[in-house]
């Protein structure tokens, strides 16, 4: 998944939590980050698409510095903001709205192709985590 090999650690109980750790000798700045981010707030609203690159920061993302800082923080923590919700996780059945987003490209040199929605509690949490990338805050007043 990443430009550097990743090790997956799964608890003996087969828990739904997967911990991603950078392989030995791999640093957070290996590889490149070039993303295309498309957010559609509602079916009747035209989508907005932004380009984002990091190291150096660039593109037409409305807050590229914050988005790249978020991605650097996630890489430093060894977490993957693009990981889907595991199939065996129970999610609250709440609806956060019709917004959808897609992210395509590379992060830390590895391929990214994911989508976000607000269809249940898990997806809402995932969107909220990635809000620096997606820009559209679904619960802003």
Short mmCIF file of N, CA and C in Angstrom, two decimals:
data_model
loop_
_atom_site.label_atom_id
_atom_site.label_comp_id
_atom_site.label_asym_id
_atom_site.label_seq_id
_atom_site.Cartn_x
_atom_site.Cartn_y
_atom_site.Cartn_z
N UNK A 1 0.82 -1.20 0.00
CA UNK A 1 0.00 0.00 0.00
C UNK A 1 0.86 1.25 0.00
N UNK A 2 1.89 1.32 0.78
CA UNK A 2 2.76 2.47 0.85
C UNK A 2 4.00 2.23 0.02
N UNK A 3 4.73 3.33 -0.27
CA UNK A 3 6.01 3.21 -0.95
C UNK A 3 6.97 2.39 -0.12
N UNK A 4 6.89 2.49 1.18
CA UNK A 4 7.68 1.67 2.09
C UNK A 4 6.80 0.49 2.49
N UNK A 5 7.42 -0.63 2.75
CA UNK A 5 6.65 -1.80 3.17
C UNK A 5 6.03 -1.52 4.53
N UNK A 6 4.82 -1.95 4.72
CA UNK A 6 4.14 -1.77 6.00
C UNK A 6 3.96 -3.13 6.65
N UNK A 7 4.02 -3.14 7.96
CA UNK A 7 3.75 -4.36 8.71
C UNK A 7 2.38 -4.20 9.36
N UNK A 8 1.54 -5.20 9.25
CA UNK A 8 0.23 -5.18 9.85
C UNK A 8 0.28 -6.04 11.10
N UNK A 9 -0.21 -5.50 12.20
CA UNK A 9 -0.25 -6.26 13.45
C UNK A 9 -1.72 -6.41 13.84
N UNK A 10 -2.15 -7.63 14.01
CA UNK A 10 -3.53 -7.90 14.39
C UNK A 10 -3.49 -8.66 15.71
N UNK A 11 -4.32 -8.27 16.64
CA UNK A 11 -4.31 -8.92 17.94
C UNK A 11 -4.71 -10.38 17.82
N UNK A 12 -4.26 -11.18 18.77
CA UNK A 12 -4.52 -12.61 18.75
C UNK A 12 -6.01 -12.92 18.80
N UNK A 13 -6.78 -12.02 19.37
CA UNK A 13 -8.22 -12.23 19.47
C UNK A 13 -8.92 -11.98 18.14
N UNK A 14 -8.15 -11.61 17.12
CA UNK A 14 -8.76 -11.35 15.82
C UNK A 14 -9.57 -10.07 15.83
N UNK A 15 -9.17 -9.14 16.65
CA UNK A 15 -9.92 -7.90 16.80
C UNK A 15 -9.99 -7.14 15.49
N UNK A 16 -10.90 -6.20 15.46
CA UNK A 16 -11.12 -5.41 14.25
C UNK A 16 -10.07 -4.31 14.08
N UNK A 17 -9.22 -4.15 15.06
CA UNK A 17 -8.23 -3.09 15.00
C UNK A 17 -6.97 -3.59 14.32
N UNK A 18 -6.51 -2.86 13.33
CA UNK A 18 -5.28 -3.19 12.63
C UNK A 18 -4.32 -2.04 12.89
N UNK A 19 -3.14 -2.36 13.38
CA UNK A 19 -2.12 -1.34 13.62
C UNK A 19 -1.13 -1.39 12.48
N UNK A 20 -0.91 -0.25 11.85
CA UNK A 20 0.05 -0.18 10.77
C UNK A 20 1.33 0.44 11.31
N UNK A 21 2.45 -0.18 11.03
CA UNK A 21 3.73 0.36 11.48
C UNK A 21 4.67 0.46 10.30
N UNK A 22 5.46 1.52 10.28
CA UNK A 22 6.43 1.66 9.21
C UNK A 22 7.49 0.58 9.35
N UNK A 23 7.87 0.02 8.24
CA UNK A 23 8.91 -1.00 8.25
C UNK A 23 10.23 -0.39 8.69
N UNK A 24 11.13 -1.17 9.26
CA UNK A 24 12.42 -0.65 9.70
C UNK A 24 13.14 0.06 8.56
N UNK A 25 13.72 1.21 8.88
CA UNK A 25 14.46 1.96 7.88
C UNK A 25 13.60 2.86 7.01
N UNK A 26 12.30 2.82 7.20
CA UNK A 26 11.39 3.63 6.39
C UNK A 26 11.01 4.86 7.19
N UNK A 27 11.06 6.01 6.59
CA UNK A 27 10.68 7.24 7.27
C UNK A 27 9.41 7.79 6.67
N UNK A 28 8.79 8.69 7.40
CA UNK A 28 7.51 9.25 6.95
C UNK A 28 7.67 10.06 5.67
N UNK A 29 8.90 10.54 5.33
CA UNK A 29 9.00 11.31 4.12
C UNK A 29 9.46 10.51 2.92
N UNK A 30 9.44 9.20 2.97
CA UNK A 30 9.72 8.38 1.78
C UNK A 30 8.52 8.52 0.84
N UNK A 31 8.78 8.68 -0.44
CA UNK A 31 7.68 8.74 -1.41
C UNK A 31 7.08 10.11 -1.54
N UNK A 32 6.10 10.20 -2.37
CA UNK A 32 5.46 11.48 -2.66
C UNK A 32 3.99 11.46 -2.29
N UNK A 33 3.41 12.65 -2.21
CA UNK A 33 1.98 12.79 -1.97
C UNK A 33 1.41 13.68 -3.07
N UNK A 34 0.56 13.10 -3.88
CA UNK A 34 -0.14 13.80 -4.97
C UNK A 34 -1.57 13.26 -4.97
N UNK A 35 -2.51 14.09 -4.55
CA UNK A 35 -3.89 13.63 -4.42
C UNK A 35 -4.86 14.49 -5.21
N UNK A 36 -5.91 13.85 -5.68
CA UNK A 36 -7.06 14.53 -6.26
C UNK A 36 -8.23 14.25 -5.32
N UNK A 37 -8.83 15.31 -4.81
CA UNK A 37 -9.89 15.20 -3.81
C UNK A 37 -11.16 15.81 -4.40
N UNK A 38 -12.24 15.02 -4.45
CA UNK A 38 -13.51 15.50 -4.98
C UNK A 38 -14.56 15.37 -3.89
N UNK A 39 -15.24 16.46 -3.62
CA UNK A 39 -16.30 16.48 -2.60
C UNK A 39 -17.59 16.94 -3.25
N UNK A 40 -18.65 16.16 -3.05
CA UNK A 40 -19.99 16.52 -3.52
C UNK A 40 -20.89 16.63 -2.29
N UNK A 41 -21.21 17.87 -1.85
CA UNK A 41 -22.01 18.03 -0.64
C UNK A 41 -23.42 17.44 -0.73
N UNK A 42 -24.03 17.47 -1.91
CA UNK A 42 -25.37 16.91 -2.11
C UNK A 42 -25.51 16.54 -3.58
N UNK A 43 -26.45 15.66 -3.86
CA UNK A 43 -26.65 15.19 -5.23
C UNK A 43 -26.91 16.34 -6.20
N UNK A 44 -27.60 17.37 -5.75
CA UNK A 44 -27.94 18.50 -6.61
C UNK A 44 -26.84 19.58 -6.65
N UNK A 45 -25.76 19.36 -5.94
CA UNK A 45 -24.67 20.33 -5.86
C UNK A 45 -23.51 19.86 -6.73
N UNK A 46 -22.96 20.74 -7.54
CA UNK A 46 -21.82 20.32 -8.36
C UNK A 46 -20.63 19.94 -7.47
N UNK A 47 -19.88 18.93 -7.85
CA UNK A 47 -18.72 18.54 -7.06
C UNK A 47 -17.62 19.58 -7.13
N UNK A 48 -16.82 19.63 -6.08
CA UNK A 48 -15.62 20.45 -6.07
C UNK A 48 -14.43 19.50 -6.08
N UNK A 49 -13.45 19.80 -6.93
CA UNK A 49 -12.26 18.95 -7.02
C UNK A 49 -11.03 19.80 -6.81
N UNK A 50 -10.13 19.29 -5.96
CA UNK A 50 -8.89 19.98 -5.67
C UNK A 50 -7.72 19.04 -5.88
N UNK A 51 -6.59 19.63 -6.22
CA UNK A 51 -5.32 18.91 -6.28
C UNK A 51 -4.54 19.28 -5.02
N UNK A 52 -3.83 18.30 -4.47
CA UNK A 52 -3.01 18.52 -3.29
C UNK A 52 -1.69 17.79 -3.47
N UNK A 53 -0.60 18.48 -3.26
CA UNK A 53 0.71 17.84 -3.20
C UNK A 53 1.39 18.30 -1.92
N UNK A 54 2.22 17.45 -1.37
CA UNK A 54 2.94 17.75 -0.14
C UNK A 54 4.43 17.47 -0.34
N UNK A 55 5.24 18.23 0.35
CA UNK A 55 6.71 18.10 0.29
C UNK A 55 7.25 18.33 -1.11
N UNK A 56 7.08 19.48 -1.70
CA UNK A 56 6.55 20.72 -1.13
C UNK A 56 5.03 20.81 -1.27
N UNK A 57 4.45 21.66 -0.45
CA UNK A 57 3.01 21.87 -0.45
C UNK A 57 2.60 22.62 -1.71
N UNK A 58 1.56 22.10 -2.37
CA UNK A 58 1.08 22.77 -3.58
C UNK A 58 -0.30 22.30 -3.97
N UNK A 59 -0.74 22.74 -5.11
CA UNK A 59 -2.07 22.39 -5.62
C UNK A 59 -3.05 23.51 -5.33
N UNK A 60 -4.31 23.27 -5.69
CA UNK A 60 -5.34 24.29 -5.48
C UNK A 60 -6.28 23.96 -4.32
N UNK A 61 -5.87 23.05 -3.44
CA UNK A 61 -6.65 22.73 -2.24
C UNK A 61 -6.84 24.01 -1.43
N UNK A 62 -8.04 24.26 -0.90
CA UNK A 62 -8.30 25.51 -0.18
C UNK A 62 -7.42 25.74 1.05
N UNK A 63 -6.94 24.68 1.68
CA UNK A 63 -6.04 24.81 2.83
C UNK A 63 -4.98 23.72 2.75
N UNK A 64 -4.14 23.84 1.73
CA UNK A 64 -3.13 22.81 1.47
C UNK A 64 -2.18 22.62 2.65
N UNK A 65 -1.82 23.70 3.33
CA UNK A 65 -0.90 23.57 4.46
C UNK A 65 -1.50 22.71 5.57
N UNK A 66 -2.76 22.96 5.91
CA UNK A 66 -3.43 22.17 6.96
C UNK A 66 -3.60 20.72 6.51
N UNK A 67 -3.94 20.51 5.24
CA UNK A 67 -4.12 19.14 4.73
C UNK A 67 -2.80 18.37 4.77
N UNK A 68 -1.71 19.01 4.35
CA UNK A 68 -0.41 18.33 4.37
C UNK A 68 0.05 18.10 5.81
N UNK A 69 -0.22 19.05 6.70
CA UNK A 69 0.13 18.86 8.11
C UNK A 69 -0.63 17.67 8.69
N UNK A 70 -1.91 17.56 8.34
CA UNK A 70 -2.73 16.42 8.79
C UNK A 70 -2.13 15.11 8.29
N UNK A 71 -1.78 15.05 7.00
CA UNK A 71 -1.21 13.82 6.44
C UNK A 71 0.13 13.49 7.08
N UNK A 72 0.95 14.49 7.35
CA UNK A 72 2.24 14.25 8.01
C UNK A 72 2.02 13.71 9.42
N UNK A 73 1.03 14.25 10.12
CA UNK A 73 0.70 13.78 11.47
C UNK A 73 0.25 12.32 11.43
N UNK A 74 -0.59 11.98 10.46
CA UNK A 74 -1.06 10.60 10.33
C UNK A 74 0.10 9.66 10.02
N UNK A 75 1.00 10.07 9.12
CA UNK A 75 2.16 9.25 8.79
C UNK A 75 3.06 9.06 10.00
N UNK A 76 3.32 10.14 10.73
CA UNK A 76 4.16 10.06 11.93
C UNK A 76 3.56 9.13 12.98
N UNK A 77 2.24 9.12 13.06
CA UNK A 77 1.56 8.25 14.04
C UNK A 77 1.43 6.82 13.53
N UNK A 78 1.76 6.58 12.25
CA UNK A 78 1.61 5.24 11.69
C UNK A 78 0.17 4.86 11.42
N UNK A 79 -0.70 5.85 11.24
CA UNK A 79 -2.11 5.57 10.96
C UNK A 79 -2.43 5.89 9.50
N UNK A 80 -3.47 5.29 9.00
CA UNK A 80 -3.87 5.44 7.61
C UNK A 80 -5.22 6.13 7.54
N UNK A 81 -5.27 7.42 7.18
CA UNK A 81 -6.54 8.13 7.12
C UNK A 81 -7.42 7.69 5.95
N UNK A 82 -6.90 6.82 5.10
CA UNK A 82 -7.64 6.35 3.93
C UNK A 82 -8.19 4.93 4.12
N UNK A 83 -7.89 4.31 5.24
CA UNK A 83 -8.33 2.94 5.49
C UNK A 83 -9.85 2.87 5.58
N UNK A 84 -10.45 1.87 4.96
CA UNK A 84 -11.91 1.71 5.07
C UNK A 84 -12.29 1.18 6.45
N UNK A 85 -13.54 1.30 6.78
CA UNK A 85 -14.05 0.72 8.02
C UNK A 85 -14.00 -0.79 7.86
N UNK A 86 -13.42 -1.51 8.81
CA UNK A 86 -13.38 -2.97 8.70
C UNK A 86 -14.79 -3.56 8.62
N UNK A 87 -14.92 -4.65 7.89
CA UNK A 87 -16.23 -5.28 7.68
C UNK A 87 -16.88 -5.77 8.96
N UNK A 88 -16.07 -6.14 9.95
CA UNK A 88 -16.65 -6.74 11.16
C UNK A 88 -16.87 -5.74 12.30
N UNK A 89 -16.94 -4.45 11.99
CA UNK A 89 -17.18 -3.43 13.00
C UNK A 89 -18.66 -3.05 12.97
N UNK A 90 -19.28 -3.00 14.14
CA UNK A 90 -20.67 -2.56 14.24
C UNK A 90 -20.69 -1.04 14.26
N UNK A 91 -21.53 -0.45 13.43
CA UNK A 91 -21.61 1.01 13.32
C UNK A 91 -23.01 1.47 13.69
N UNK A 92 -23.08 2.62 14.35
CA UNK A 92 -24.39 3.16 14.69
C UNK A 92 -25.13 3.50 13.40
N UNK A 93 -26.41 3.28 13.41
CA UNK A 93 -27.24 3.54 12.23
C UNK A 93 -27.78 4.96 12.32
N UNK A 94 -26.91 5.90 12.00
CA UNK A 94 -27.30 7.30 11.93
C UNK A 94 -26.91 7.80 10.56
N UNK A 95 -27.59 8.82 10.11
CA UNK A 95 -27.35 9.36 8.78
C UNK A 95 -26.86 10.80 8.92
N UNK A 96 -25.71 11.09 8.36
CA UNK A 96 -25.12 12.41 8.49
C UNK A 96 -25.35 13.32 7.30
N UNK A 97 -26.01 12.84 6.27
CA UNK A 97 -26.28 13.66 5.11
C UNK A 97 -25.82 13.01 3.82
N UNK A 98 -26.09 13.67 2.70
CA UNK A 98 -25.83 13.07 1.39
C UNK A 98 -24.41 13.29 0.85
N UNK A 99 -23.56 13.99 1.58
CA UNK A 99 -22.23 14.31 1.06
C UNK A 99 -21.42 13.04 0.80
N UNK A 100 -20.66 13.09 -0.29
CA UNK A 100 -19.72 12.01 -0.63
C UNK A 100 -18.41 12.66 -1.08
N UNK A 101 -17.33 11.92 -0.93
CA UNK A 101 -16.03 12.42 -1.36
C UNK A 101 -15.19 11.25 -1.84
N UNK A 102 -14.28 11.54 -2.74
CA UNK A 102 -13.32 10.54 -3.20
C UNK A 102 -11.92 11.15 -3.12
N UNK A 103 -10.95 10.29 -2.84
CA UNK A 103 -9.55 10.70 -2.83
C UNK A 103 -8.79 9.67 -3.65
N UNK A 104 -8.06 10.17 -4.64
CA UNK A 104 -7.29 9.31 -5.55
C UNK A 104 -5.87 9.87 -5.66
N UNK A 105 -4.90 9.00 -5.83
CA UNK A 105 -3.53 9.44 -6.08
C UNK A 105 -2.53 8.65 -5.28
N UNK A 106 -1.53 9.36 -4.74
CA UNK A 106 -0.49 8.71 -3.93
C UNK A 106 -0.31 9.46 -2.63
N UNK A 107 -0.01 8.70 -1.58
CA UNK A 107 0.32 9.25 -0.27
C UNK A 107 1.53 8.50 0.22
N UNK A 108 2.57 9.24 0.57
CA UNK A 108 3.82 8.63 1.02
C UNK A 108 4.33 7.63 -0.01
N UNK A 109 4.04 7.87 -1.28
CA UNK A 109 4.51 7.02 -2.36
C UNK A 109 3.64 5.82 -2.68
N UNK A 110 2.58 5.58 -1.90
CA UNK A 110 1.69 4.44 -2.13
C UNK A 110 0.36 4.88 -2.73
N UNK A 111 -0.28 3.98 -3.45
CA UNK A 111 -1.55 4.29 -4.11
C UNK A 111 -2.68 4.52 -3.12
N UNK A 112 -3.51 5.51 -3.43
CA UNK A 112 -4.70 5.82 -2.64
C UNK A 112 -5.89 5.85 -3.59
N UNK A 113 -6.95 5.15 -3.23
CA UNK A 113 -8.21 5.19 -3.96
C UNK A 113 -9.30 4.85 -2.95
N UNK A 114 -9.97 5.87 -2.45
CA UNK A 114 -10.96 5.64 -1.41
C UNK A 114 -12.12 6.62 -1.54
N UNK A 115 -13.20 6.31 -0.88
CA UNK A 115 -14.35 7.21 -0.87
C UNK A 115 -14.84 7.37 0.56
N UNK A 116 -15.51 8.46 0.79
CA UNK A 116 -16.06 8.81 2.09
C UNK A 116 -17.54 9.12 1.92
N UNK A 117 -18.31 8.85 2.97
CA UNK A 117 -19.73 9.20 2.98
C UNK A 117 -20.12 9.46 4.42
N UNK A 118 -21.38 9.75 4.63
CA UNK A 118 -21.90 10.02 5.97
C UNK A 118 -23.07 9.09 6.27
N UNK A 119 -22.96 7.84 5.80
CA UNK A 119 -24.09 6.92 5.85
C UNK A 119 -24.30 6.22 7.19
N UNK A 120 -23.31 6.25 8.08
CA UNK A 120 -23.47 5.64 9.40
C UNK A 120 -22.43 6.23 10.34
N UNK A 121 -22.48 5.86 11.60
CA UNK A 121 -21.57 6.43 12.59
C UNK A 121 -20.11 6.20 12.28
N UNK A 122 -19.76 5.05 11.74
CA UNK A 122 -18.37 4.76 11.40
C UNK A 122 -17.89 5.64 10.25
N UNK A 123 -18.73 5.79 9.24
CA UNK A 123 -18.35 6.62 8.10
C UNK A 123 -18.30 8.10 8.48
N UNK A 124 -19.18 8.53 9.37
CA UNK A 124 -19.14 9.91 9.86
C UNK A 124 -17.83 10.15 10.61
N UNK A 125 -17.42 9.21 11.44
CA UNK A 125 -16.15 9.34 12.17
C UNK A 125 -14.96 9.38 11.21
N UNK A 126 -15.01 8.55 10.19
CA UNK A 126 -13.95 8.52 9.18
C UNK A 126 -13.85 9.86 8.45
N UNK A 127 -15.01 10.40 8.06
CA UNK A 127 -15.06 11.71 7.39
C UNK A 127 -14.50 12.79 8.32
N UNK A 128 -14.94 12.78 9.57
CA UNK A 128 -14.52 13.78 10.53
C UNK A 128 -13.00 13.76 10.71
N UNK A 129 -12.41 12.57 10.77
CA UNK A 129 -10.95 12.45 10.85
C UNK A 129 -10.29 13.11 9.65
N UNK A 130 -10.82 12.86 8.47
CA UNK A 130 -10.22 13.34 7.21
C UNK A 130 -10.66 14.74 6.83
N UNK A 131 -11.37 15.43 7.69
CA UNK A 131 -11.91 16.75 7.36
C UNK A 131 -10.85 17.74 6.85
N UNK A 132 -9.60 17.72 7.36
CA UNK A 132 -8.61 18.65 6.79
C UNK A 132 -8.39 18.43 5.28
N UNK A 133 -8.61 17.22 4.81
CA UNK A 133 -8.49 16.94 3.37
C UNK A 133 -9.77 17.29 2.63
N UNK A 134 -10.90 16.92 3.23
CA UNK A 134 -12.19 17.03 2.55
C UNK A 134 -12.78 18.43 2.60
N UNK A 135 -12.31 19.24 3.52
CA UNK A 135 -12.68 20.64 3.70
C UNK A 135 -14.14 20.83 4.08
N UNK A 136 -15.04 20.14 3.43
CA UNK A 136 -16.47 20.30 3.72
C UNK A 136 -16.79 19.71 5.08
N UNK A 137 -17.10 20.57 6.07
CA UNK A 137 -17.48 20.05 7.39
C UNK A 137 -18.98 19.78 7.45
N UNK A 138 -19.38 18.52 7.48
CA UNK A 138 -20.82 18.21 7.39
C UNK A 138 -21.65 18.72 8.55
N UNK A 139 -21.03 18.99 9.70
CA UNK A 139 -21.83 19.40 10.85
C UNK A 139 -21.55 20.83 11.27
N UNK A 140 -20.98 21.65 10.38
CA UNK A 140 -20.70 23.05 10.71
C UNK A 140 -22.01 23.83 10.80
N UNK A 141 -22.03 24.74 11.69
CA UNK A 141 -23.23 25.60 11.84
C UNK A 141 -23.04 26.89 11.09
#
